[in-house]
CSV table of C-alpha atoms in Angstrom, one decimal:
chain,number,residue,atom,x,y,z
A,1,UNK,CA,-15.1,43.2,-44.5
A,2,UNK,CA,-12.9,40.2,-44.2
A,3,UNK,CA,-13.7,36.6,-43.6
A,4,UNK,CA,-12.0,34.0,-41.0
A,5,UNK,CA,-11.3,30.2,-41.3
A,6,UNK,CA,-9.8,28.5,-38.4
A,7,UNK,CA,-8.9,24.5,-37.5
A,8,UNK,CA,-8.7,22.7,-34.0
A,9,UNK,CA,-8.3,19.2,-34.2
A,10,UNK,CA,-6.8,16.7,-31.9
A,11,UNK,CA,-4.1,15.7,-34.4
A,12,UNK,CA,-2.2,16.8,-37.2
A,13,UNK,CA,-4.8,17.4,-40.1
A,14,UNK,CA,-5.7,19.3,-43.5
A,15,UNK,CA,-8.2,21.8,-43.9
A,16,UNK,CA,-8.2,21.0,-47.2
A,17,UNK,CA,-11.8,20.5,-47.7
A,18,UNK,CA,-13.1,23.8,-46.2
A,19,UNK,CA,-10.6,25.4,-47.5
A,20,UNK,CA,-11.6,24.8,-51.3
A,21,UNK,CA,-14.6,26.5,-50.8
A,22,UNK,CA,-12.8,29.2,-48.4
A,23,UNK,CA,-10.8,30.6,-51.5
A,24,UNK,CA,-13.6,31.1,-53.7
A,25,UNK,CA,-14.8,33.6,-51.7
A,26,UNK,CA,-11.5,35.4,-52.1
A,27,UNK,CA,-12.7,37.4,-55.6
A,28,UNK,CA,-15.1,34.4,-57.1
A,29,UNK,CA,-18.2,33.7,-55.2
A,30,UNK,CA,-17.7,36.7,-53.0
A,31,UNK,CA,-16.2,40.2,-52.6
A,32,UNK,CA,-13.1,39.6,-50.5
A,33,UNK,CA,-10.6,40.1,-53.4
A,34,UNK,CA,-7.7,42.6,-51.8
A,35,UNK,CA,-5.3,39.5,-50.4
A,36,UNK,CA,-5.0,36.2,-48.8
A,37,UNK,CA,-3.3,34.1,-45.6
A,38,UNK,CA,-2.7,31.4,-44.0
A,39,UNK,CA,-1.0,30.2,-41.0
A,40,UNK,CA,-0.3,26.7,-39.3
A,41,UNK,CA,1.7,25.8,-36.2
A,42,UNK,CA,4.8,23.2,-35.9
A,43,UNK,CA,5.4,22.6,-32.1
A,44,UNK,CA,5.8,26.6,-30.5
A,45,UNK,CA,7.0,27.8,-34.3
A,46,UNK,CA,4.3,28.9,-36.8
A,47,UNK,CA,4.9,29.1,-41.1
A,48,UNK,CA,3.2,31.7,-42.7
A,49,UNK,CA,1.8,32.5,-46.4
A,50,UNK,CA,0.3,35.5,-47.8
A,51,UNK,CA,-0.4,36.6,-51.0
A,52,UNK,CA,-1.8,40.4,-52.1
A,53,UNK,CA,-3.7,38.5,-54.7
A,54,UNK,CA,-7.4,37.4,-54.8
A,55,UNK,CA,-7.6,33.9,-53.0
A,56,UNK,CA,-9.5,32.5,-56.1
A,57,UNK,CA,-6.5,33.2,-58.8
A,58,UNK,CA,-3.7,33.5,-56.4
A,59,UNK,CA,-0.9,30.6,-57.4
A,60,UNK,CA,0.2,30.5,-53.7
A,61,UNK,CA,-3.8,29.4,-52.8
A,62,UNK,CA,-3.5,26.8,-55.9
A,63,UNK,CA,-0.5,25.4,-54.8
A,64,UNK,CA,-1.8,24.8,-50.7
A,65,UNK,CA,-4.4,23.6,-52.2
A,66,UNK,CA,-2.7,21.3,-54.1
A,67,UNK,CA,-0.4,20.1,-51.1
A,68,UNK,CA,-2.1,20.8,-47.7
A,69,UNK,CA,-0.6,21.8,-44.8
A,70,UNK,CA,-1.3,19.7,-42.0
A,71,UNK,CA,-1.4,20.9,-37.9
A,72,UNK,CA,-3.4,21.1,-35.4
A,73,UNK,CA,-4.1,24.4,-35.2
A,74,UNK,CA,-4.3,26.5,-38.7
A,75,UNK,CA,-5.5,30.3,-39.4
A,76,UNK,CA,-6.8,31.5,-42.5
A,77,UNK,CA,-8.2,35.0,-44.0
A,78,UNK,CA,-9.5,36.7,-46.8
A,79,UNK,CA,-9.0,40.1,-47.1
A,80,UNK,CA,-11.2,43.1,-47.9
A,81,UNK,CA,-10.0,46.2,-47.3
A,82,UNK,CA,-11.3,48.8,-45.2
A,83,UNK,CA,-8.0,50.7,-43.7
A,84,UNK,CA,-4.6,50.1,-45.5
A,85,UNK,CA,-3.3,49.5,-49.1
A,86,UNK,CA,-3.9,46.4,-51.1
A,87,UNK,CA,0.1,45.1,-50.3
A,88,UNK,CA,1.8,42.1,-48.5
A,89,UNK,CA,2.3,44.0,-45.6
A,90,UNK,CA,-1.4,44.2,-44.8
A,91,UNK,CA,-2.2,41.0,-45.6
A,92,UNK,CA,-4.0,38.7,-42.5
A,93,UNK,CA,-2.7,36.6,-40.6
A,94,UNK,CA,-0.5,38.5,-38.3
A,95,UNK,CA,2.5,37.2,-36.3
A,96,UNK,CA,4.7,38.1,-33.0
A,97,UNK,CA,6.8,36.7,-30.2
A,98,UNK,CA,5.3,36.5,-26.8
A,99,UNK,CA,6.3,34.0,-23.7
A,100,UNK,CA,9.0,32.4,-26.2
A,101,UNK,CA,5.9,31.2,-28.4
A,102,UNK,CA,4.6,32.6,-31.6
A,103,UNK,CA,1.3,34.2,-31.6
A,104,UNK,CA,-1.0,34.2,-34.9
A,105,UNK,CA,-3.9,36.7,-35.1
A,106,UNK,CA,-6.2,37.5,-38.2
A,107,UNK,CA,-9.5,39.8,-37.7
A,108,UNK,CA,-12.2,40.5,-39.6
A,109,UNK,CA,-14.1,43.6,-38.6
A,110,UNK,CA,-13.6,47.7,-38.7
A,111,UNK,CA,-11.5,49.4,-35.8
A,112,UNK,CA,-10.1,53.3,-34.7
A,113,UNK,CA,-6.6,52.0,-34.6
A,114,UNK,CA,-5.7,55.6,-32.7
A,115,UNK,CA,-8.0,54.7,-30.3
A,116,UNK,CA,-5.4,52.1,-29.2
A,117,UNK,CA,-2.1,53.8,-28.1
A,118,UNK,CA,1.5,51.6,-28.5
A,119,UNK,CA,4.1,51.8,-26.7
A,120,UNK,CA,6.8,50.4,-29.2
A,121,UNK,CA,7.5,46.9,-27.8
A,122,UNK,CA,4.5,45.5,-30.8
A,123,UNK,CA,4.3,47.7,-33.9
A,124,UNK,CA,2.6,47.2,-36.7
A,125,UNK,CA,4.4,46.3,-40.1
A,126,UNK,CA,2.0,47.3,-42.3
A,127,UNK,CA,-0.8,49.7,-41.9
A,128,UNK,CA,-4.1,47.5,-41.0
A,129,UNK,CA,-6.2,48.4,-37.5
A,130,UNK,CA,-6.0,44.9,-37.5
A,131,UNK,CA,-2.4,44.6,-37.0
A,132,UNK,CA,-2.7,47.4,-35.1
A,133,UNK,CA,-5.3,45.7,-32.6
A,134,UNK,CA,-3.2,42.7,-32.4
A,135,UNK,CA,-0.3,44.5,-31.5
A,136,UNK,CA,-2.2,46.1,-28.7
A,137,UNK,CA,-3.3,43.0,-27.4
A,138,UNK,CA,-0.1,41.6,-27.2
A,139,UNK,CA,1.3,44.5,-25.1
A,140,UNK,CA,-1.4,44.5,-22.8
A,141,UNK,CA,-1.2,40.9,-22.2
A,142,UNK,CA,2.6,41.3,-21.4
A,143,UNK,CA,1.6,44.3,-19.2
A,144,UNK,CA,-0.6,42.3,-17.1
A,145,UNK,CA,1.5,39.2,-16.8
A,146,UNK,CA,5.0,40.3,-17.4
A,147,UNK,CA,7.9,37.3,-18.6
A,148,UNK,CA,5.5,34.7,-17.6
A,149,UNK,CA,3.0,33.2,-19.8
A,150,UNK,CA,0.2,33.0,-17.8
A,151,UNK,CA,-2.8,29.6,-17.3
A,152,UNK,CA,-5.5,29.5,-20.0
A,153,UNK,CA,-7.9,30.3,-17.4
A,154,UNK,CA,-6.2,33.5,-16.4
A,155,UNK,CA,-5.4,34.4,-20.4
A,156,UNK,CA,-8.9,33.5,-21.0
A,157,UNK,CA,-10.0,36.0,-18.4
A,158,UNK,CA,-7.7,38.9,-19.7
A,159,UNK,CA,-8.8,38.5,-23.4
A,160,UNK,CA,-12.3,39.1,-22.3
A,161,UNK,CA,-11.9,42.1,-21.1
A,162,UNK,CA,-9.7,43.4,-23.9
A,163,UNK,CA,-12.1,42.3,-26.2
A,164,UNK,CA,-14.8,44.0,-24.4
A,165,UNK,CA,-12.4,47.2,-24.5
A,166,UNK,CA,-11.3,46.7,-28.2
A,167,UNK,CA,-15.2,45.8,-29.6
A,168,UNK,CA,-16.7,49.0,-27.9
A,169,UNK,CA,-14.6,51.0,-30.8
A,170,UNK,CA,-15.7,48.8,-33.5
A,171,UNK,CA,-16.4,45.2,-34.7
A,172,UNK,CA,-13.8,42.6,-33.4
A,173,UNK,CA,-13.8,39.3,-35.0
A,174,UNK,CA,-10.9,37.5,-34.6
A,175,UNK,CA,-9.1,33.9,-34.4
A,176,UNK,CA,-5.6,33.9,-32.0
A,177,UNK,CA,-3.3,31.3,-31.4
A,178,UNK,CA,0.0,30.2,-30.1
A,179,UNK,CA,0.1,26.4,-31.8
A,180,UNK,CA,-1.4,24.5,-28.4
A,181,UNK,CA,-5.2,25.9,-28.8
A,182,UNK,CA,-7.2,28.2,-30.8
A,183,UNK,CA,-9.2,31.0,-29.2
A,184,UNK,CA,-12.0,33.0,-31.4
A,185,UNK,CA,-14.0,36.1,-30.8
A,186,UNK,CA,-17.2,36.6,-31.9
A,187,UNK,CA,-18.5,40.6,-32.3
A,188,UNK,CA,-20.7,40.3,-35.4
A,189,UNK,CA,-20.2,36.5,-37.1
A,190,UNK,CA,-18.5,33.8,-36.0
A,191,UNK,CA,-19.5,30.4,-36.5
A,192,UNK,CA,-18.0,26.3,-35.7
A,193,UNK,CA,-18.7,22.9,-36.2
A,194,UNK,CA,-17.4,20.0,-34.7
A,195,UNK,CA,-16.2,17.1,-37.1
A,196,UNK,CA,-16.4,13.9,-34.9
A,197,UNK,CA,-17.5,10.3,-34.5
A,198,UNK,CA,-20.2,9.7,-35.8
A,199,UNK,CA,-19.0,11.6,-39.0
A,200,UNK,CA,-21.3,13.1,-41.6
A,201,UNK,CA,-21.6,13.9,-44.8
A,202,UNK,CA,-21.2,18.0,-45.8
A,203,UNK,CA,-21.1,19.3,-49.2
A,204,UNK,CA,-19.4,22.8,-50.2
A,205,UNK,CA,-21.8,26.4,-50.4
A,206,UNK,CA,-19.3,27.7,-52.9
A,207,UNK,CA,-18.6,24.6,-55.4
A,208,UNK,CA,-19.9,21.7,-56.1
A,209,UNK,CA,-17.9,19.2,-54.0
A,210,UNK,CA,-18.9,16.8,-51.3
A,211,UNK,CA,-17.1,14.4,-48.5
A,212,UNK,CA,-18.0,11.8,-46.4
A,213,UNK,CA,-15.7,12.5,-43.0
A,214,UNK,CA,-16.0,8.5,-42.2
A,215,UNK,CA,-14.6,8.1,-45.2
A,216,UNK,CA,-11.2,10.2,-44.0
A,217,UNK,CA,-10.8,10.0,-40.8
A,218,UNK,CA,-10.5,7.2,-37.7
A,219,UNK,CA,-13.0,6.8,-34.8
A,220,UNK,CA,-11.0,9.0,-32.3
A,221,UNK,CA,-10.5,11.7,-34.8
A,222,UNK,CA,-11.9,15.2,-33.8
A,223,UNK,CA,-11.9,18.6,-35.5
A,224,UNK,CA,-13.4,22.1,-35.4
A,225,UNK,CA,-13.9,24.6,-37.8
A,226,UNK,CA,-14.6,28.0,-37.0
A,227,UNK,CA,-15.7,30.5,-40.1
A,228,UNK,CA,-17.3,33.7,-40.3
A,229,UNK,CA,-19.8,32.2,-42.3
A,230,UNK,CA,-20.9,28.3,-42.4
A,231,UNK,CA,-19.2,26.8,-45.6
A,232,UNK,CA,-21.2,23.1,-45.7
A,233,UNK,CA,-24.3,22.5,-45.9
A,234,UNK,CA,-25.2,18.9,-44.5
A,235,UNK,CA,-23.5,19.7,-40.9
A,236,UNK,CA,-24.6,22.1,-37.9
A,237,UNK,CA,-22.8,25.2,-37.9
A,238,UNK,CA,-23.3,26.9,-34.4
A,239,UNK,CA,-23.4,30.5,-34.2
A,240,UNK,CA,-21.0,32.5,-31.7
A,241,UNK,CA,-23.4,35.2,-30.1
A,242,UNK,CA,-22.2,38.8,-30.0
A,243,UNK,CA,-19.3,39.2,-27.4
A,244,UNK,CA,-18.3,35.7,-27.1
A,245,UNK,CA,-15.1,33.9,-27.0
A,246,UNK,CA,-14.9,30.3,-27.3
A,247,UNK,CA,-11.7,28.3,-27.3
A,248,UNK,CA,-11.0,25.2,-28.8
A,249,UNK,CA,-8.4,22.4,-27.5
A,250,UNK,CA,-8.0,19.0,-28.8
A,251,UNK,CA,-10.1,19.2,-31.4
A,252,UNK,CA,-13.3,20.1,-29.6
A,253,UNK,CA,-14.9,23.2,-27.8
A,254,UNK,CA,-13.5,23.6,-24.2
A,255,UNK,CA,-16.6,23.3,-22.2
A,256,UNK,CA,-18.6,26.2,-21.8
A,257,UNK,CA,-16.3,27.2,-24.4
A,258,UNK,CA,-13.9,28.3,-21.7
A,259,UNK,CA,-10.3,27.6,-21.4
A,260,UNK,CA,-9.8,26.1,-17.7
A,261,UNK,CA,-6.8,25.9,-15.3
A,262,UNK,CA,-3.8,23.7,-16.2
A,263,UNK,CA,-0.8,22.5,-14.2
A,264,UNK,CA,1.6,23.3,-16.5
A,265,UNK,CA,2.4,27.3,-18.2
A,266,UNK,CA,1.5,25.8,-21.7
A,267,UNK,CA,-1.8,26.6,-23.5
């Protein structure tokens, strides 16, 4: 299957450093060789890049390497297929409109994609269960809240129990966001770390590079990484248990990895 790299942080950052390793996974140091994305936020707007090629020999993944995005908020996937063609059109992440914001989704797991009937306000582009799933989500969301984008606390709320829904066909893993947050699901691996004050030192799994955070970043700095499977060694990865769904705000794990209630609509 496919594998997920996501970044939280309380300002506009890189994810440079995970992200080295991240590629080589895309056809090098592991299997996932059918396609690549990634996806970072400005304001309610998102810019996206995909690539059919294998992460570790695809020019697009050479050149964002070379020039890092920076964002609060970025999504990132590297694709193994199980349902759909090796083709642009089923390469992760996934995009739509909802509540005037756009909505980034990438997956890693196996799903029933009939099991999940569309109404034709989301379709799918390409022909992923993935892309499916997401644009089920979407519509259900809108069916439950209409025009209004609802509180985190209430969105929160509703993803569980689509997830619950969606994971009892298959295995669910996914990273979602609109640009203000980052929410991830955990059905079969999922893991984060939090990159704060007082910073460590972490070195790559898949190549020989190391970084001292201090060394990068200022005292108030904060980040998380989320990844299907821990990329340092040197920090504490912690592992999502089966069913759960964290969100991350600010650069740091909501408490009780919850989103809570806030005055305004935004999330």
């Amino acid at each position: 299957m496919c594998q997920l790299l996501g970044m939280n942080s309380s300002k506009l950052a890189s994810v440079q450093f995970s992200l080295e390793g991240f590629v080589r996974r895309g056809g090098e140091t592991d299997e996932h060789r059918d396609g690549w994305g990634i996806a970072y936020f400005e304001g309610n707007a998102h810019q996206l890049f995909q690539d059919p090629l294998p992460a570790s020999v695809s020019p697009l993944a050479e050149a964002m390497r070379r020039v890092p995005v920076r964002s609060r908020n970025i999504i990132a996937h590297i694709r193994k297929a199980t349902q759909g063609a090796v083709e642009l059109a089923n390469c992760h992440p996934f995009a739509r409109e909802l509540w005037g914001r756009s909505w980034v989704f990438a997956h890693n797991g196996n799903l029933p994609a009939n099991e999940l009937p569309l109404d034709g306000r989301f379709s799918p582009v390409g022909t992923t269960d993935s892309e499916h799933a997401f644009c089920f989500m979407l519509q259900e969301l809108e069916r439950r809240f209409g025009a209004r984008q609802p509180h985190t606390e209430a969105l929160h709320e509703a993803l569980e129990l689509l997830n619950r829904q969606i994971a009892e066909l298959g295995s669910f893993n996914y990273l979602l966001s609109c640009g203000q947050g980052l929410f991830a699901h955990c059905s079969t691996s999922l893991y984060h770390v939090e990159r704060a004050y007082p910073f460590s030192q972490a070195s790559l799994i898949d190549c020989d590079l190391r970084v001292h955070f201090g060394h990068l970043n200022h005292l108030d700095d904060s980040m998380c990484v989320i990844a299907t499977k821990p990329l340092t060694t040197g920090e504490d990865w912690a592992a999502f248990a089966p069913g759960e769904l964290r969100y991350f705000t600010g650069g740091t794990l909501a408490p009780g990895g919850r989103a809570r209630r806030t005055p305004s609509m935004a999330i």
